[in-house]
Structure formats: structure tokens, C-alpha cells
mmCIF file of C-alpha atoms in Angstrom:
data_model
loop_
_atom_site.group_PDB
_atom_site.id
_atom_site.type_symbol
_atom_site.label_atom_id
_atom_site.label_comp_id
_atom_site.label_asym_id
_atom_site.label_seq_id
_atom_site.Cartn_x
_atom_site.Cartn_y
_atom_site.Cartn_z
ATOM 1 C CA MET Z 1 -72.579 46.915 -3.774
ATOM 2 C CA GLN Z 2 -73.617 44.837 -0.780
ATOM 3 C CA GLU Z 3 -72.234 41.310 -0.752
ATOM 4 C CA ALA Z 4 -75.683 39.720 -0.571
ATOM 5 C CA VAL Z 5 -76.795 41.624 -3.675
ATOM 6 C CA PHE Z 6 -73.599 40.656 -5.512
ATOM 7 C CA ILE Z 7 -74.162 36.985 -4.729
ATOM 8 C CA ARG Z 8 -77.862 37.067 -5.588
ATOM 9 C CA ARG Z 9 -77.205 38.645 -8.990
ATOM 10 C CA ASN Z 10 -74.489 36.159 -9.971
ATOM 11 C CA ILE Z 11 -75.119 32.896 -8.126
ATOM 12 C CA GLU Z 12 -77.063 31.283 -10.979
ATOM 13 C CA LYS Z 13 -74.301 32.140 -13.476
ATOM 14 C CA TRP Z 14 -71.669 30.666 -11.155
ATOM 15 C CA ARG Z 15 -73.668 27.471 -10.742
ATOM 16 C CA GLN Z 16 -73.966 27.102 -14.519
ATOM 17 C CA ILE Z 17 -70.236 27.578 -14.922
ATOM 18 C CA GLU Z 18 -69.589 25.085 -12.131
ATOM 19 C CA GLY Z 19 -71.702 22.532 -13.970
ATOM 20 C CA LYS Z 20 -69.415 22.842 -16.999
ATOM 21 C CA VAL Z 21 -66.213 22.146 -15.066
ATOM 22 C CA GLY Z 22 -64.800 18.766 -16.019
ATOM 23 C CA ASP Z 23 -67.308 18.309 -18.846
ATOM 24 C CA THR Z 24 -64.761 17.917 -21.645
ATOM 25 C CA VAL Z 25 -67.211 16.192 -23.995
ATOM 26 C CA PHE Z 26 -70.060 18.687 -24.347
ATOM 27 C CA THR Z 27 -68.292 21.936 -23.401
ATOM 28 C CA THR Z 28 -66.387 23.773 -26.148
ATOM 29 C CA PRO Z 29 -63.127 25.692 -25.629
ATOM 30 C CA ASP Z 30 -64.933 28.976 -26.368
ATOM 31 C CA ASP Z 31 -67.468 28.221 -23.632
ATOM 32 C CA MET Z 32 -64.685 27.707 -21.120
ATOM 33 C CA VAL Z 33 -62.804 30.844 -22.162
ATOM 34 C CA ASP Z 34 -65.975 32.938 -21.842
ATOM 35 C CA ALA Z 35 -66.699 31.378 -18.456
ATOM 36 C CA TYR Z 36 -63.138 32.051 -17.314
ATOM 37 C CA ASN Z 37 -63.345 35.698 -18.342
ATOM 38 C CA GLU Z 38 -66.654 36.109 -16.499
ATOM 39 C CA LEU Z 39 -65.259 34.504 -13.378
ATOM 40 C CA THR Z 40 -62.008 36.444 -13.266
ATOM 41 C CA SER Z 41 -63.995 39.674 -13.557
ATOM 42 C CA ASP Z 42 -66.240 38.667 -10.651
ATOM 43 C CA LEU Z 43 -63.234 37.422 -8.680
ATOM 44 C CA ALA Z 44 -61.375 40.709 -9.109
ATOM 45 C CA PHE Z 45 -64.426 42.607 -7.852
ATOM 46 C CA ALA Z 46 -64.858 40.253 -4.880
ATOM 47 C CA GLN Z 47 -61.160 40.477 -3.948
ATOM 48 C CA THR Z 48 -61.460 44.255 -3.873
ATOM 49 C CA GLN Z 49 -64.804 44.543 -2.057
ATOM 50 C CA TYR Z 50 -64.958 41.385 0.080
ATOM 51 C CA PRO Z 51 -61.358 40.094 0.466
ATOM 52 C CA GLN Z 52 -62.093 37.928 3.540
ATOM 53 C CA SER Z 53 -65.455 36.590 2.402
ATOM 54 C CA PRO Z 54 -66.122 32.908 1.656
ATOM 55 C CA VAL Z 55 -67.531 33.956 -1.732
ATOM 56 C CA THR Z 56 -64.065 35.209 -2.712
ATOM 57 C CA SER Z 57 -62.498 31.838 -1.864
ATOM 58 C CA TYR Z 58 -65.299 30.088 -3.745
ATOM 59 C CA LEU Z 59 -64.736 32.194 -6.879
ATOM 60 C CA ASN Z 60 -60.975 31.676 -6.665
ATOM 61 C CA ASP Z 61 -61.373 27.867 -6.510
ATOM 62 C CA LEU Z 62 -63.909 27.913 -9.339
ATOM 63 C CA ALA Z 63 -61.652 30.092 -11.508
ATOM 64 C CA LEU Z 64 -58.775 27.652 -10.949
ATOM 65 C CA ALA Z 65 -60.983 24.743 -12.002
ATOM 66 C CA VAL Z 66 -62.119 26.530 -15.157
ATOM 67 C CA HIS Z 67 -58.530 27.500 -15.946
ATOM 68 C CA ARG Z 68 -57.557 23.825 -15.779
ATOM 69 C CA ASP Z 69 -60.309 23.020 -18.290
ATOM 70 C CA VAL Z 70 -59.176 25.804 -20.639
ATOM 71 C CA TYR Z 71 -55.653 24.386 -20.464
ATOM 72 C CA TYR Z 72 -57.010 20.884 -21.050
ATOM 73 C CA HIS Z 73 -58.792 21.864 -24.261
ATOM 74 C CA LYS Z 74 -55.499 23.095 -25.738
ATOM 75 C CA HIS Z 75 -54.042 19.583 -25.688
ATOM 76 C CA THR Z 76 -54.011 16.902 -28.386
ATOM 77 C CA PRO Z 77 -55.845 13.630 -27.606
ATOM 78 C CA TRP Z 78 -52.644 11.872 -26.495
ATOM 79 C CA SER Z 79 -51.474 14.789 -24.399
ATOM 80 C CA ARG Z 80 -54.935 14.897 -22.810
ATOM 81 C CA VAL Z 81 -54.474 11.296 -21.704
ATOM 82 C CA LEU Z 82 -51.108 12.216 -20.197
ATOM 83 C CA HIS Z 83 -52.618 15.324 -18.606
ATOM 84 C CA PHE Z 84 -55.449 13.229 -17.150
ATOM 85 C CA TRP Z 85 -53.022 10.876 -15.385
ATOM 86 C CA THR Z 86 -50.465 13.472 -14.326
ATOM 87 C CA HIS Z 87 -52.728 16.409 -13.448
ATOM 88 C CA ASP Z 88 -56.455 15.614 -13.260
ATOM 89 C CA ILE Z 89 -56.172 12.481 -11.124
ATOM 90 C CA PRO Z 90 -53.619 13.943 -8.662
ATOM 91 C CA LEU Z 91 -55.821 17.019 -8.215
ATOM 92 C CA SER Z 92 -58.836 14.797 -7.571
ATOM 93 C CA VAL Z 93 -56.786 12.793 -5.067
ATOM 94 C CA TYR Z 94 -55.940 16.031 -3.275
ATOM 95 C CA GLU Z 95 -59.594 17.010 -3.153
ATOM 96 C CA VAL Z 96 -60.559 13.711 -1.477
ATOM 97 C CA ARG Z 97 -57.502 13.479 0.814
ATOM 98 C CA ARG Z 98 -59.639 13.566 3.954
ATOM 99 C CA GLU Z 99 -61.734 10.621 2.792
ATOM 100 C CA MET Z 100 -58.554 8.740 1.833
ATOM 101 C CA LEU Z 101 -57.197 9.229 5.360
ATOM 102 C CA ILE Z 102 -60.483 7.974 6.815
ATOM 103 C CA SER Z 103 -60.277 4.891 4.600
ATOM 104 C CA LEU Z 104 -56.672 4.249 5.655
ATOM 105 C CA ALA Z 105 -57.538 4.677 9.344
ATOM 106 C CA LEU Z 106 -60.484 2.273 9.087
ATOM 107 C CA PHE Z 107 -58.419 -0.317 7.236
ATOM 108 C CA LEU Z 108 -55.584 -0.180 9.788
ATOM 109 C CA VAL Z 109 -58.019 -0.441 12.687
ATOM 110 C CA PHE Z 110 -59.640 -3.536 11.191
ATOM 111 C CA ILE Z 111 -56.236 -5.100 10.467
ATOM 112 C CA LEU Z 112 -55.502 -4.633 14.163
ATOM 113 C CA VAL Z 113 -58.863 -6.206 15.037
ATOM 114 C CA GLY Z 114 -57.994 -9.230 12.897
ATOM 115 C CA ALA Z 115 -54.548 -9.520 14.474
ATOM 116 C CA VAL Z 116 -55.790 -9.223 18.066
ATOM 117 C CA SER Z 117 -58.621 -11.671 17.413
ATOM 118 C CA THR Z 118 -56.167 -14.220 16.006
ATOM 119 C CA LEU Z 119 -53.863 -13.814 18.993
ATOM 120 C CA GLY Z 120 -56.793 -14.261 21.369
ATOM 121 C CA ASP Z 121 -58.462 -17.191 19.619
ATOM 122 C CA ALA Z 122 -56.588 -19.798 17.542
ATOM 123 C CA VAL Z 123 -59.843 -20.766 15.823
ATOM 124 C CA PHE Z 124 -60.460 -17.249 14.504
ATOM 125 C CA PRO Z 125 -58.373 -17.677 11.290
ATOM 126 C CA ARG Z 126 -60.486 -20.708 10.423
ATOM 127 C CA VAL Z 127 -63.622 -18.589 10.683
ATOM 128 C CA ILE Z 128 -62.183 -15.851 8.489
ATOM 129 C CA LEU Z 129 -59.995 -17.788 6.047
ATOM 130 C CA GLY Z 130 -61.814 -21.128 6.034
ATOM 131 C CA ASN Z 131 -60.837 -24.553 7.377
ATOM 132 C CA ARG Z 132 -59.630 -25.836 4.028
ATOM 133 C CA TYR Z 133 -57.228 -22.955 3.522
ATOM 134 C CA VAL Z 134 -55.874 -23.163 7.080
ATOM 135 C CA GLU Z 135 -55.293 -26.923 6.852
ATOM 136 C CA MET Z 136 -53.535 -26.544 3.498
ATOM 137 C CA THR Z 137 -51.303 -23.788 4.879
ATOM 138 C CA LEU Z 138 -50.426 -25.795 7.984
ATOM 139 C CA GLU Z 139 -49.426 -28.668 5.731
ATOM 140 C CA ASN Z 140 -47.273 -26.326 3.638
ATOM 141 C CA ILE Z 141 -45.567 -25.056 6.789
ATOM 142 C CA GLU Z 142 -44.782 -28.597 7.879
ATOM 143 C CA ASN Z 143 -43.287 -29.259 4.437
ATOM 144 C CA GLY Z 144 -41.049 -26.212 4.740
ATOM 145 C CA GLU Z 145 -42.953 -24.218 2.088
ATOM 146 C CA PRO Z 146 -45.174 -21.853 4.125
ATOM 147 C CA MET Z 147 -46.001 -19.601 1.156
ATOM 148 C CA ALA Z 148 -46.592 -22.403 -1.332
ATOM 149 C CA VAL Z 149 -50.162 -21.183 -1.816
ATOM 150 C CA TYR Z 150 -48.784 -18.540 -4.173
ATOM 151 C CA SER Z 151 -47.303 -21.174 -6.490
ATOM 152 C CA MET Z 152 -50.617 -22.895 -7.187
ATOM 153 C CA GLY Z 153 -51.956 -22.791 -10.739
ATOM 154 C CA SER Z 154 -50.285 -21.523 -13.892
ATOM 155 C CA GLN Z 155 -48.691 -18.097 -13.980
ATOM 156 C CA LEU Z 156 -51.022 -16.645 -16.598
ATOM 157 C CA SER Z 157 -54.226 -17.973 -15.043
ATOM 158 C CA SER Z 158 -53.105 -16.735 -11.620
ATOM 159 C CA PHE Z 159 -52.325 -13.291 -13.020
ATOM 160 C CA LEU Z 160 -55.665 -12.964 -14.813
ATOM 161 C CA GLY Z 161 -57.729 -14.399 -11.956
ATOM 162 C CA ILE Z 162 -56.048 -12.321 -9.264
ATOM 163 C CA THR Z 163 -56.237 -9.107 -11.283
ATOM 164 C CA PHE Z 164 -59.906 -9.557 -12.170
ATOM 165 C CA ASN Z 165 -60.819 -10.448 -8.586
ATOM 166 C CA ASN Z 166 -58.982 -7.447 -7.137
ATOM 167 C CA ILE Z 167 -60.561 -5.044 -9.615
ATOM 168 C CA MET Z 168 -64.000 -6.418 -8.775
ATOM 169 C CA VAL Z 169 -63.315 -6.041 -5.048
ATOM 170 C CA SER Z 170 -62.272 -2.407 -5.497
ATOM 171 C CA PHE Z 171 -65.326 -1.714 -7.671
ATOM 172 C CA ILE Z 172 -67.643 -3.205 -5.039
ATOM 173 C CA ILE Z 173 -65.931 -1.208 -2.281
ATOM 174 C CA TYR Z 174 -66.476 1.938 -4.348
ATOM 175 C CA VAL Z 175 -70.073 1.293 -5.396
ATOM 176 C CA MET Z 176 -71.074 0.383 -1.841
ATOM 177 C CA GLY Z 177 -70.339 4.000 -0.959
ATOM 178 C CA ILE Z 178 -73.750 4.811 -2.445
ATOM 179 C CA PHE Z 179 -75.220 3.291 0.700
ATOM 180 C CA THR Z 180 -74.296 6.288 2.854
ATOM 181 C CA SER Z 181 -70.593 5.281 2.952
ATOM 182 C CA ILE Z 182 -71.444 2.509 5.421
ATOM 183 C CA GLY Z 183 -71.257 -0.123 2.688
ATOM 184 C CA THR Z 184 -67.690 0.908 1.888
ATOM 185 C CA GLY Z 185 -66.833 0.740 5.586
ATOM 186 C CA VAL Z 186 -68.216 -2.803 5.816
ATOM 187 C CA TYR Z 187 -66.048 -4.013 2.933
ATOM 188 C CA LEU Z 188 -62.993 -2.274 4.367
ATOM 189 C CA MET Z 189 -63.746 -4.073 7.638
ATOM 190 C CA GLN Z 190 -63.983 -7.472 5.933
ATOM 191 C CA ASN Z 191 -60.749 -7.019 3.997
ATOM 192 C CA GLY Z 192 -58.879 -5.473 6.915
ATOM 193 C CA ILE Z 193 -59.811 -8.249 9.345
ATOM 194 C CA MET Z 194 -58.863 -10.858 6.755
ATOM 195 C CA VAL Z 195 -55.428 -9.284 6.226
ATOM 196 C CA GLY Z 196 -54.842 -8.989 9.977
ATOM 197 C CA ALA Z 197 -55.800 -12.618 10.592
ATOM 198 C CA PHE Z 198 -53.760 -13.869 7.621
ATOM 199 C CA VAL Z 199 -50.536 -12.099 8.598
ATOM 200 C CA THR Z 200 -50.851 -12.918 12.308
ATOM 201 C CA PHE Z 201 -51.477 -16.576 11.465
ATOM 202 C CA PHE Z 202 -47.918 -16.731 10.116
ATOM 203 C CA ILE Z 203 -46.368 -14.461 12.733
ATOM 204 C CA VAL Z 204 -47.415 -16.679 15.647
ATOM 205 C CA ARG Z 205 -45.644 -19.545 13.881
ATOM 206 C CA GLY Z 206 -42.364 -17.661 13.670
ATOM 207 C CA LEU Z 207 -42.704 -16.762 9.995
ATOM 208 C CA PHE Z 208 -42.865 -12.969 10.266
ATOM 209 C CA VAL Z 209 -40.092 -12.082 7.800
ATOM 210 C CA GLU Z 210 -40.996 -14.744 5.245
ATOM 211 C CA SER Z 211 -44.704 -13.890 5.307
ATOM 212 C CA ILE Z 212 -44.231 -10.118 5.131
ATOM 213 C CA LEU Z 213 -41.787 -10.332 2.223
ATOM 214 C CA ALA Z 214 -44.124 -12.638 0.306
ATOM 215 C CA ILE Z 215 -47.372 -10.820 1.105
ATOM 216 C CA MET Z 216 -46.135 -7.254 0.681
ATOM 217 C CA LEU Z 217 -44.318 -8.081 -2.543
ATOM 218 C CA HIS Z 218 -47.639 -7.662 -4.321
ATOM 219 C CA GLY Z 219 -49.631 -6.417 -1.328
ATOM 220 C CA THR Z 220 -47.972 -2.993 -1.185
ATOM 221 C CA LEU Z 221 -49.774 -1.996 -4.374
ATOM 222 C CA GLU Z 222 -52.811 -4.208 -3.866
ATOM 223 C CA LEU Z 223 -53.645 -3.100 -0.327
ATOM 224 C CA SER Z 224 -52.888 0.537 -1.129
ATOM 225 C CA ALA Z 225 -55.319 0.337 -4.046
ATOM 226 C CA ILE Z 226 -58.005 -1.115 -1.786
ATOM 227 C CA VAL Z 227 -57.567 1.795 0.636
ATOM 228 C CA ILE Z 228 -57.706 4.267 -2.260
ATOM 229 C CA ALA Z 229 -60.876 2.635 -3.605
ATOM 230 C CA GLY Z 230 -62.284 2.916 -0.089
ATOM 231 C CA GLY Z 231 -61.525 6.644 -0.057
ATOM 232 C CA ALA Z 232 -63.290 7.000 -3.409
ATOM 233 C CA GLY Z 233 -66.309 5.100 -2.045
ATOM 234 C CA ILE Z 234 -66.492 7.295 1.044
ATOM 235 C CA THR Z 235 -66.312 10.376 -1.191
ATOM 236 C CA LEU Z 236 -69.202 9.030 -3.260
ATOM 237 C CA GLY Z 237 -71.304 8.394 -0.161
ATOM 238 C CA ASN Z 238 -70.484 11.713 1.481
ATOM 239 C CA GLY Z 239 -71.620 13.572 -1.623
ATOM 240 C CA TRP Z 240 -75.030 12.026 -1.084
ATOM 241 C CA LEU Z 241 -75.013 12.443 2.694
ATOM 242 C CA PHE Z 242 -73.642 15.980 3.002
ATOM 243 C CA PRO Z 243 -74.836 18.091 0.040
ATOM 244 C CA GLY Z 244 -73.999 21.407 1.690
ATOM 245 C CA THR Z 245 -75.351 24.304 -0.358
ATOM 246 C CA TYR Z 246 -76.012 22.087 -3.403
ATOM 247 C CA SER Z 247 -79.019 19.969 -4.144
ATOM 248 C CA ARG Z 248 -78.499 16.363 -3.074
ATOM 249 C CA MET Z 249 -78.291 15.136 -6.662
ATOM 250 C CA GLU Z 250 -75.889 17.876 -7.731
ATOM 251 C CA SER Z 251 -73.642 17.192 -4.748
ATOM 252 C CA PHE Z 252 -73.717 13.467 -5.510
ATOM 253 C CA LEU Z 253 -72.757 14.020 -9.154
ATOM 254 C CA ARG Z 254 -69.880 16.312 -8.174
ATOM 255 C CA SER Z 255 -68.570 13.711 -5.741
ATOM 256 C CA ALA Z 256 -69.008 10.961 -8.319
ATOM 257 C CA ARG Z 257 -66.949 12.930 -10.834
ATOM 258 C CA ARG Z 258 -64.058 13.357 -8.378
ATOM 259 C CA SER Z 259 -64.195 9.868 -6.942
ATOM 260 C CA ILE Z 260 -64.393 7.985 -10.246
ATOM 261 C CA ARG Z 261 -61.092 9.539 -11.294
ATOM 262 C CA VAL Z 262 -59.513 8.314 -8.084
ATOM 263 C CA LEU Z 263 -60.958 4.835 -8.623
ATOM 264 C CA ILE Z 264 -59.655 4.700 -12.208
ATOM 265 C CA SER Z 265 -56.151 5.405 -10.907
ATOM 266 C CA THR Z 266 -56.160 2.077 -9.052
ATOM 267 C CA LEU Z 267 -56.587 -0.050 -12.191
ATOM 268 C CA PRO Z 268 -52.892 -0.041 -13.237
ATOM 269 C CA MET Z 269 -51.937 -0.783 -9.645
ATOM 270 C CA PHE Z 270 -54.138 -3.879 -9.574
ATOM 271 C CA VAL Z 271 -52.746 -5.041 -12.916
ATOM 272 C CA ILE Z 272 -49.147 -4.649 -11.731
ATOM 273 C CA ALA Z 273 -49.931 -6.237 -8.356
ATOM 274 C CA GLY Z 274 -51.612 -9.156 -10.133
ATOM 275 C CA PHE Z 275 -48.609 -9.552 -12.407
ATOM 276 C CA ILE Z 276 -46.226 -9.604 -9.445
ATOM 277 C CA GLU Z 277 -48.376 -12.106 -7.554
ATOM 278 C CA GLY Z 278 -48.920 -14.338 -10.564
ATOM 279 C CA PHE Z 279 -45.392 -14.337 -11.954
ATOM 280 C CA PHE Z 280 -43.045 -13.345 -9.128
ATOM 281 C CA THR Z 281 -44.437 -13.999 -5.635
ATOM 282 C CA ARG Z 282 -44.579 -17.747 -6.364
ATOM 283 C CA TYR Z 283 -40.766 -17.850 -6.378
ATOM 284 C CA THR Z 284 -40.438 -17.786 -2.603
ATOM 285 C CA HIS Z 285 -36.726 -18.621 -2.745
ATOM 286 C CA VAL Z 286 -35.852 -15.404 -4.573
ATOM 287 C CA GLY Z 287 -33.387 -13.331 -2.549
ATOM 288 C CA ASP Z 288 -34.820 -11.250 0.272
ATOM 289 C CA LEU Z 289 -33.016 -8.126 -0.934
ATOM 290 C CA LEU Z 290 -34.672 -8.321 -4.356
ATOM 291 C CA ARG Z 291 -38.115 -8.752 -2.816
ATOM 292 C CA LEU Z 292 -37.438 -5.915 -0.404
ATOM 293 C CA LEU Z 293 -36.386 -3.706 -3.314
ATOM 294 C CA VAL Z 294 -39.675 -4.364 -5.138
ATOM 295 C CA ILE Z 295 -41.620 -3.562 -1.946
ATOM 296 C CA LEU Z 296 -39.729 -0.302 -1.413
ATOM 297 C CA LEU Z 297 -40.186 0.777 -5.047
ATOM 298 C CA SER Z 298 -43.904 0.057 -4.792
ATOM 299 C CA ALA Z 299 -44.187 2.034 -1.556
ATOM 300 C CA LEU Z 300 -42.257 4.963 -3.063
ATOM 301 C CA PHE Z 301 -44.597 5.006 -6.061
ATOM 302 C CA VAL Z 302 -47.669 5.132 -3.812
ATOM 303 C CA LEU Z 303 -46.113 7.894 -1.705
ATOM 304 C CA PHE Z 304 -45.182 9.922 -4.781
ATOM 305 C CA TYR Z 305 -48.377 9.539 -6.807
ATOM 306 C CA TYR Z 306 -50.920 9.732 -3.988
ATOM 307 C CA VAL Z 307 -49.235 12.144 -1.572
ATOM 308 C CA LEU Z 308 -46.438 14.240 -3.058
ATOM 309 C CA LEU Z 309 -47.738 14.753 -6.612
ATOM 310 C CA PRO Z 310 -51.277 15.792 -5.509
ATOM 311 C CA ILE Z 311 -49.780 18.380 -3.147
ATOM 312 C CA LYS Z 312 -47.540 19.694 -5.926
ATOM 313 C CA ARG Z 313 -50.379 19.897 -8.439
ATOM 314 C CA HIS Z 314 -52.550 21.752 -5.935
ATOM 315 C CA ARG Z 315 -49.797 24.271 -5.220
ATOM 316 C CA ASP Z 316 -49.135 24.735 -8.938
ATOM 317 C CA ALA Z 317 -52.839 25.393 -9.546
ATOM 318 C CA ALA Z 318 -52.995 27.850 -6.645
ATOM 319 C CA ARG Z 319 -50.185 29.895 -8.188
ATOM 320 C CA VAL Z 320 -52.016 30.280 -11.498
#
């Protein structure tokens, strides 16, 4: 059979199956098993007749996705929750790895812009951070408590306020991706420049170590989560911008499904970062080694969950 005829006869069936992938609410286990059997039959034929064709790669990826859903339906509700966090999210992270790298690159560039601007113009931090904040911080530096801003307010109110604010920021960064990804880029720019100006403000006053240990104590998780939310927002926007062979709405919904999982993964990070900032960062006299340990553990978690585990889950799925 010619490849074009094979595709024409089956493309509608494949699209219907693709629409069921990830739909764990309205799709029954029997539906997924039937779909998997259909796909593996088509995949075996394609591997024999068209081994180097893109349609073979497409069917292989689709069969892997359906297999994951079949496996998912075998789990109890609690094991499904565990599977969601240890398998579904890492696989989604792997699928949007390019957008995550773009988000990271943009954020780092804008941090550099904020740093260079602060070095070139002493007034720049006042424009970005506000006169009131700068004056308060200068007063704290003169009093020998440069990071005293973190000790303001009660611990619980700080924790709740910081956590809520950070979650809202990440949600806005994500939702702004609807506006052709540019909206997400604008919010990454604002946050990146602010971070660059804030850190450099302390560095030029000889407070590099003290500022980094205080900021990154909670910032390792917080800033990583902002970058991850940015990657999710870019994914959302790209689904609308670059539909490929899908209709624009179908492409957008597929991207939304992947990206929302990635966004959800940032919620625990913001809660933990808010807890650290509200209850721990305020104690600026805590030993440097302890603060450094918390920073390193946070960085190792981000590296494991957002880099190593997604790669492992992808390789495991490819071997199925």
C-alpha cells in the first residue's frame, strides 16, 4: 500500500485517538485499550513498510502516549496522584524543554540588563524598586542590617502574603502567553530586570555574599519557578502561534494541556519558597553554612525534578 493511501485511510482515526490522550475523566480504560491495539497494529505495519517515514515516528509517539494512559487507568486514586507528580509532570516538562530553555535565557538576559543598568546609572534602582524601598534599604545598611527588609511583619503574614503574591505572578506570566507569547516575555523582562537591579544594588555596596545568601535562600526555588512558569506560558502561546498540521484551536488545547501540568508543578515550590522567606530568611545572622546548605538542596531539587527526572521518564517511555 502506498504511504499516502495508508495515511488517508487512517488519519481521522489517529486524530480521534490523539484527542483521547490525557483525557482521564471521560475516556474509559476499555477505550484506551482498544485505541492502543489499533495503534500498535498500524505502527507495526508502518515500521515494516515505511521505517524511515515521519508517520512511523508519529505513530510511535502516539502509541507511547496511549500506553501511558492505559497504565494510568490501572492505578488507584492515590497512586494516580503519585503517578501524576512523578511521571505525567516530568514527561510534560520534557516535552516543553525547548520553551523552558527560552524562558531561562530570556530571564538571564534581563537580569544582566538590570545589573548593567544599575552599574551605569545609580538612579536606576530607584526607578525599578521605588524611592521608598531604596531609602529604607540604605538606612538598613547604615544600621548594619542590610537585609532587614526580610524581617518586617509577622512570620505567618509574611509567609501567606509572599506565597500568594508569587503564585499570582506565576499565573499572570503563564496566562499572558495567550498573547502570542510576547506577554510572557514582557513579564519575564520586568522580573528579570528587577532581580538584576536588586542584587547589583547590594553588590556595589560590598554586600555580595550577604545579599546572595539571603536572596537565594528562598530565591533558588522562587526564581526557578518563575522561569518554569515562563516556559509554560511560552508553550501556551506557541500552541496558538504555530499550529503545524493541527487546527489552531486543537494545537492550542494540546499546548494548554501540557503547559498547565508544568505550571501546577510550581505551586509546591512557591509554597516552600514562601515558607523559607517568611520563617527563615528573616534570621540573617543564621550561619552561612546552613544557608548555603538550604540553597544547594533547593538547587539539587530543581536539577533533579526538572532536568534529570524528565529525561529518565522519557527514556523509560521510549523503551516501552
